[in-house]
mmCIF file of C-alpha atoms in Angstrom:
data_model
loop_
_atom_site.group_PDB
_atom_site.id
_atom_site.type_symbol
_atom_site.label_atom_id
_atom_site.label_comp_id
_atom_site.label_asym_id
_atom_site.label_seq_id
_atom_site.Cartn_x
_atom_site.Cartn_y
_atom_site.Cartn_z
ATOM 1 C CA UNK A 95 64.210 30.727 90.231
ATOM 2 C CA UNK A 96 62.555 32.223 87.149
ATOM 3 C CA UNK A 97 60.465 34.521 89.330
ATOM 4 C CA UNK A 98 63.662 35.753 90.977
ATOM 5 C CA UNK A 99 65.304 36.430 87.605
ATOM 6 C CA UNK A 100 62.210 38.281 86.345
ATOM 7 C CA UNK A 101 62.177 40.372 89.523
ATOM 8 C CA UNK A 102 65.848 41.322 89.081
ATOM 9 C CA UNK A 103 65.262 42.290 85.448
ATOM 10 C CA UNK A 104 62.196 44.340 86.398
ATOM 11 C CA UNK A 105 64.000 46.174 89.227
ATOM 12 C CA UNK A 106 67.135 46.855 87.192
ATOM 13 C CA UNK A 107 70.351 48.080 88.761
ATOM 14 C CA UNK A 108 69.477 49.720 92.048
ATOM 15 C CA UNK A 109 72.964 50.802 93.068
ATOM 16 C CA UNK A 110 74.396 54.254 92.406
ATOM 17 C CA UNK A 111 76.622 53.754 89.385
ATOM 18 C CA UNK A 112 78.946 56.730 89.869
ATOM 19 C CA UNK A 113 79.269 57.030 93.631
ATOM 20 C CA UNK A 114 81.936 59.747 93.417
ATOM 21 C CA UNK A 115 79.705 62.069 91.411
ATOM 22 C CA UNK A 116 76.316 61.086 92.760
ATOM 23 C CA UNK A 117 73.753 63.913 92.924
ATOM 24 C CA UNK A 118 72.242 64.890 96.255
ATOM 25 C CA UNK A 119 69.263 67.080 97.121
ATOM 26 C CA UNK A 120 69.820 70.829 97.440
ATOM 27 C CA UNK A 121 68.312 70.687 100.931
ATOM 28 C CA UNK A 122 71.274 68.666 102.217
ATOM 29 C CA UNK A 123 73.532 70.794 104.434
ATOM 30 C CA UNK A 124 77.124 70.144 103.511
ATOM 31 C CA UNK A 125 80.226 72.266 102.949
ATOM 32 C CA UNK A 126 79.711 75.781 104.415
ATOM 33 C CA UNK A 127 80.173 78.885 102.275
ATOM 34 C CA UNK A 128 81.314 81.822 104.385
ATOM 35 C CA UNK A 129 81.647 85.563 103.847
ATOM 36 C CA UNK A 130 83.356 87.703 106.462
ATOM 37 C CA UNK A 131 80.950 89.458 108.783
ATOM 38 C CA UNK A 132 79.517 89.493 112.274
ATOM 39 C CA UNK A 133 77.521 86.800 114.044
ATOM 40 C CA UNK A 134 76.568 85.930 117.596
ATOM 41 C CA UNK A 135 78.682 82.831 118.255
ATOM 42 C CA UNK A 136 76.331 81.801 121.067
ATOM 43 C CA UNK A 137 73.801 80.730 118.467
ATOM 44 C CA UNK A 138 75.842 77.586 117.761
ATOM 45 C CA UNK A 139 75.014 74.732 120.186
ATOM 46 C CA UNK A 140 78.480 73.172 119.877
ATOM 47 C CA UNK A 141 80.694 76.268 119.667
ATOM 48 C CA UNK A 142 81.651 75.513 116.076
ATOM 49 C CA UNK A 143 81.631 79.207 115.070
ATOM 50 C CA UNK A 144 84.560 81.531 115.699
ATOM 51 C CA UNK A 145 85.168 85.157 114.700
ATOM 52 C CA UNK A 146 88.252 87.080 113.524
ATOM 53 C CA UNK A 147 88.025 85.652 110.942
ATOM 54 C CA UNK A 148 84.574 84.151 110.759
ATOM 55 C CA UNK A 149 84.946 80.372 110.571
ATOM 56 C CA UNK A 150 83.055 77.133 111.093
ATOM 57 C CA UNK A 151 84.679 74.036 112.536
ATOM 58 C CA UNK A 152 83.085 71.130 110.673
ATOM 59 C CA UNK A 153 84.459 68.806 113.334
ATOM 60 C CA UNK A 154 82.117 70.433 115.864
ATOM 61 C CA UNK A 155 79.292 71.428 113.519
ATOM 62 C CA UNK A 156 76.018 69.498 113.717
ATOM 63 C CA UNK A 157 74.815 71.141 110.472
ATOM 64 C CA UNK A 158 71.650 72.242 112.268
ATOM 65 C CA UNK A 159 71.423 75.417 110.176
ATOM 66 C CA UNK A 160 70.937 77.807 113.104
ATOM 67 C CA UNK A 161 73.814 80.027 111.956
ATOM 68 C CA UNK A 162 72.539 80.068 108.376
ATOM 69 C CA UNK A 163 69.116 81.228 109.528
ATOM 70 C CA UNK A 164 70.600 83.945 111.734
ATOM 71 C CA UNK A 165 73.372 85.248 109.480
ATOM 72 C CA UNK A 166 73.399 86.139 105.796
ATOM 73 C CA UNK A 167 77.163 85.561 105.716
ATOM 74 C CA UNK A 168 76.846 81.798 106.153
ATOM 75 C CA UNK A 169 75.251 79.322 103.786
ATOM 76 C CA UNK A 170 75.506 75.561 103.559
ATOM 77 C CA UNK A 171 76.045 74.090 100.113
ATOM 78 C CA UNK A 172 75.077 70.509 99.333
ATOM 79 C CA UNK A 173 78.717 69.487 98.934
ATOM 80 C CA UNK A 174 79.018 66.165 100.754
ATOM 81 C CA UNK A 175 82.739 65.403 100.330
ATOM 82 C CA UNK A 176 83.787 66.689 103.747
ATOM 83 C CA UNK A 177 86.446 64.187 104.839
ATOM 84 C CA UNK A 178 89.927 65.298 105.869
ATOM 85 C CA UNK A 179 93.072 63.540 107.003
ATOM 86 C CA UNK A 180 94.018 66.557 109.156
ATOM 87 C CA UNK A 181 91.935 67.997 111.976
ATOM 88 C CA UNK A 182 92.856 71.605 111.151
ATOM 89 C CA UNK A 183 91.468 71.277 107.617
ATOM 90 C CA UNK A 184 87.967 71.059 109.051
ATOM 91 C CA UNK A 185 88.037 74.728 110.086
ATOM 92 C CA UNK A 186 86.465 76.558 107.149
ATOM 93 C CA UNK A 187 86.818 80.297 106.480
ATOM 94 C CA UNK A 188 85.898 82.599 103.617
ATOM 95 C CA UNK A 189 89.192 81.653 101.957
ATOM 96 C CA UNK A 190 88.125 78.055 101.500
ATOM 97 C CA UNK A 191 86.126 76.797 98.558
ATOM 98 C CA UNK A 192 84.600 73.376 98.076
ATOM 99 C CA UNK A 193 86.397 72.409 94.879
ATOM 100 C CA UNK A 194 89.842 73.113 96.313
ATOM 101 C CA UNK A 195 88.932 71.443 99.601
ATOM 102 C CA UNK A 196 87.996 68.172 97.919
ATOM 103 C CA UNK A 197 91.353 68.123 96.131
ATOM 104 C CA UNK A 198 93.613 68.809 99.102
ATOM 105 C CA UNK A 199 91.837 67.801 102.340
ATOM 106 C CA UNK A 200 92.589 64.084 102.099
ATOM 107 C CA UNK A 201 96.194 62.932 101.994
ATOM 108 C CA UNK A 202 97.217 59.332 102.320
ATOM 109 C CA UNK A 203 100.482 57.566 103.021
ATOM 110 C CA UNK A 204 102.164 55.287 100.481
ATOM 111 C CA UNK A 205 102.024 52.347 102.860
ATOM 112 C CA UNK A 206 98.277 52.865 103.301
ATOM 113 C CA UNK A 207 97.645 52.683 99.571
ATOM 114 C CA UNK A 208 99.982 49.712 99.191
ATOM 115 C CA UNK A 209 98.439 47.779 102.074
ATOM 116 C CA UNK A 210 94.740 48.660 101.857
ATOM 117 C CA UNK A 211 94.280 49.939 98.300
ATOM 118 C CA UNK A 212 92.145 47.048 97.089
ATOM 119 C CA UNK A 213 90.507 45.817 100.272
ATOM 120 C CA UNK A 214 89.594 47.504 103.532
ATOM 121 C CA UNK A 215 87.842 45.781 106.413
ATOM 122 C CA UNK A 216 86.645 47.977 109.261
ATOM 123 C CA UNK A 217 85.348 47.364 112.776
ATOM 124 C CA UNK A 218 82.775 49.952 113.834
ATOM 125 C CA UNK A 219 82.720 50.948 117.504
ATOM 126 C CA UNK A 220 79.749 52.873 118.875
ATOM 127 C CA UNK A 221 81.383 54.714 121.767
ATOM 128 C CA UNK A 222 78.264 56.228 123.295
ATOM 129 C CA UNK A 223 76.656 57.344 120.038
ATOM 130 C CA UNK A 224 72.953 58.147 119.560
ATOM 131 C CA UNK A 225 72.710 55.599 116.709
ATOM 132 C CA UNK A 226 72.369 58.338 114.060
ATOM 133 C CA UNK A 227 75.809 57.798 112.529
ATOM 134 C CA UNK A 228 75.545 54.076 113.186
ATOM 135 C CA UNK A 229 72.365 53.830 111.103
ATOM 136 C CA UNK A 230 73.946 55.766 108.247
ATOM 137 C CA UNK A 231 76.995 53.501 108.310
ATOM 138 C CA UNK A 232 74.665 50.502 108.066
ATOM 139 C CA UNK A 233 73.125 52.148 105.001
ATOM 140 C CA UNK A 234 76.548 52.230 103.322
ATOM 141 C CA UNK A 235 76.221 48.490 102.720
ATOM 142 C CA UNK A 236 72.663 48.483 101.384
ATOM 143 C CA UNK A 237 71.770 47.851 97.752
ATOM 144 C CA UNK A 238 71.684 51.582 96.962
ATOM 145 C CA UNK A 239 75.201 52.572 98.065
ATOM 146 C CA UNK A 240 76.740 49.061 97.928
ATOM 147 C CA UNK A 241 80.056 49.954 99.581
ATOM 148 C CA UNK A 242 81.206 46.336 99.336
ATOM 149 C CA UNK A 243 81.768 46.619 95.572
ATOM 150 C CA UNK A 244 84.798 48.810 96.355
ATOM 151 C CA UNK A 245 86.252 46.196 98.701
ATOM 152 C CA UNK A 246 85.193 48.150 101.811
ATOM 153 C CA UNK A 247 83.274 46.176 104.423
ATOM 154 C CA UNK A 248 82.422 46.216 108.109
ATOM 155 C CA UNK A 249 83.461 43.083 109.974
ATOM 156 C CA UNK A 250 82.277 41.567 113.252
ATOM 157 C CA UNK A 251 85.678 41.067 114.873
ATOM 158 C CA UNK A 252 88.554 43.539 115.340
ATOM 159 C CA UNK A 253 90.942 40.663 114.615
ATOM 160 C CA UNK A 254 89.609 40.562 111.074
ATOM 161 C CA UNK A 255 89.807 44.348 110.647
ATOM 162 C CA UNK A 256 92.302 46.771 109.124
ATOM 163 C CA UNK A 257 91.081 49.632 111.298
ATOM 164 C CA UNK A 258 88.309 50.969 113.497
ATOM 165 C CA UNK A 259 85.565 53.481 112.806
ATOM 166 C CA UNK A 260 84.585 55.356 115.963
ATOM 167 C CA UNK A 261 81.176 56.961 116.397
ATOM 168 C CA UNK A 262 79.944 58.719 119.511
ATOM 169 C CA UNK A 263 81.751 61.039 121.962
ATOM 170 C CA UNK A 264 83.514 58.116 123.753
ATOM 171 C CA UNK A 265 81.661 57.692 127.000
ATOM 172 C CA UNK A 266 83.419 56.709 130.203
ATOM 173 C CA UNK A 267 81.832 53.269 130.028
ATOM 174 C CA UNK A 268 83.127 52.687 126.482
ATOM 175 C CA UNK A 269 86.674 54.012 126.903
ATOM 176 C CA UNK A 270 88.178 50.691 128.008
ATOM 177 C CA UNK A 271 86.263 48.658 125.416
ATOM 178 C CA UNK A 272 87.389 51.015 122.646
ATOM 179 C CA UNK A 273 91.045 50.715 123.606
ATOM 180 C CA UNK A 274 90.673 46.943 123.885
ATOM 181 C CA UNK A 275 89.253 46.860 120.366
ATOM 182 C CA UNK A 276 92.097 49.030 119.059
ATOM 183 C CA UNK A 277 94.757 46.686 120.424
ATOM 184 C CA UNK A 278 92.949 43.663 118.960
ATOM 185 C CA UNK A 279 93.283 45.055 115.408
ATOM 186 C CA UNK A 280 96.506 43.814 113.740
ATOM 187 C CA UNK A 281 99.134 46.339 112.648
ATOM 188 C CA UNK A 282 99.187 48.398 110.508
ATOM 189 C CA UNK A 283 95.767 49.831 111.320
ATOM 190 C CA UNK A 284 93.620 52.885 110.762
ATOM 191 C CA UNK A 285 91.624 55.033 113.164
ATOM 192 C CA UNK A 286 88.663 56.855 111.619
ATOM 193 C CA UNK A 287 86.505 59.345 113.524
ATOM 194 C CA UNK A 288 83.000 59.483 112.131
ATOM 195 C CA UNK A 289 80.622 62.300 113.045
ATOM 196 C CA UNK A 290 80.773 65.433 115.187
ATOM 197 C CA UNK A 291 80.536 63.487 118.444
ATOM 198 C CA UNK A 292 83.575 61.356 117.628
ATOM 199 C CA UNK A 293 85.656 64.232 116.243
ATOM 200 C CA UNK A 294 85.027 66.810 118.965
ATOM 201 C CA UNK A 295 82.505 65.452 121.439
ATOM 202 C CA UNK A 296 79.719 67.258 119.603
ATOM 203 C CA UNK A 297 76.912 68.413 121.868
ATOM 204 C CA UNK A 298 78.404 66.262 124.638
ATOM 205 C CA UNK A 299 81.877 67.848 124.568
ATOM 206 C CA UNK A 300 81.530 69.406 128.028
ATOM 207 C CA UNK A 301 80.000 66.362 129.664
ATOM 208 C CA UNK A 302 81.753 64.855 132.685
ATOM 209 C CA UNK A 303 80.737 61.366 131.584
ATOM 210 C CA UNK A 304 82.941 61.200 128.474
ATOM 211 C CA UNK A 305 86.552 60.052 128.413
ATOM 212 C CA UNK A 306 88.501 61.013 125.273
ATOM 213 C CA UNK A 307 91.968 60.012 126.469
ATOM 214 C CA UNK A 308 92.081 57.448 123.665
ATOM 215 C CA UNK A 309 92.490 60.248 121.122
ATOM 216 C CA UNK A 310 95.461 61.634 123.045
ATOM 217 C CA UNK A 311 97.233 58.262 122.939
ATOM 218 C CA UNK A 312 96.716 57.114 119.375
ATOM 219 C CA UNK A 313 96.946 58.881 115.993
ATOM 220 C CA UNK A 314 93.820 59.518 113.938
ATOM 221 C CA UNK A 315 94.022 58.869 110.206
ATOM 222 C CA UNK A 316 90.733 60.244 108.977
ATOM 223 C CA UNK A 317 88.063 62.720 110.125
ATOM 224 C CA UNK A 318 84.603 62.397 108.574
ATOM 225 C CA UNK A 319 82.233 65.251 109.607
ATOM 226 C CA UNK A 320 78.466 65.064 109.834
ATOM 227 C CA UNK A 321 75.589 64.735 112.281
ATOM 228 C CA UNK A 322 74.855 62.112 111.210
ATOM 229 C CA UNK A 323 77.402 61.311 108.520
ATOM 230 C CA UNK A 324 75.812 60.746 105.107
ATOM 231 C CA UNK A 325 76.741 57.448 103.361
ATOM 232 C CA UNK A 326 78.055 59.400 100.373
ATOM 233 C CA UNK A 327 80.320 61.388 102.694
ATOM 234 C CA UNK A 328 81.666 58.235 104.324
ATOM 235 C CA UNK A 329 82.194 56.172 101.180
ATOM 236 C CA UNK A 330 83.814 58.984 99.214
ATOM 237 C CA UNK A 331 86.032 59.838 102.170
ATOM 238 C CA UNK A 332 87.331 56.282 102.393
ATOM 239 C CA UNK A 333 87.779 55.982 98.634
ATOM 240 C CA UNK A 334 89.710 59.263 98.466
ATOM 241 C CA UNK A 335 91.936 58.124 101.297
ATOM 242 C CA UNK A 336 92.901 54.701 99.956
ATOM 243 C CA UNK A 337 93.175 55.942 96.377
ATOM 244 C CA UNK A 338 94.861 59.321 96.907
ATOM 245 C CA UNK A 339 98.403 59.847 95.642
#
């Protein structure tokens, strides 16, 4: 027992104290900064780049940096607060700036705040994902990020959940299981798309083996971009959603 106490004292507090203002390395590719100009859209593997005006769809973007290397008009900042409650907000042009985006991109409903404001239990469904986003979501609960201190946890059963977090492009083989899971979650419930594959299909968007009919049937409450999604992006996105006014 005493050895355990000495070890805890020696290690100190390992969690990030201020998760909403945590620093991140400059090398991290986050919110894109765009200046109007020309670029070959074929350089993007997921078709995230459009012209007239020049824009990047963060819902399709894998943040690979190919466009940044090929075009001086595009740079990725290390801004990691990328979550939006509306799909159209993820399309970034030269008129968007990071500070304004973080203030307006996430809008919640009064009933969401009232119901889930102090506790949120989520069931994660890997719908054909590569395990990139899944590994990062696991990291959200480690000692460093410690998502549980905010009352946000992943649970084993959809019947114990307040919503589902979907990763992966939704493969044909997972379509039925995903819908089954959705119906098992009690009302009211949330649907959160996590990562480029879940939001748009990502690099698999033109595959014949995915079935995204689920997203045509049921409303999505939150879009969290990334490939994979960083724990800071996920945690801050959830916190902004359940605490927004």
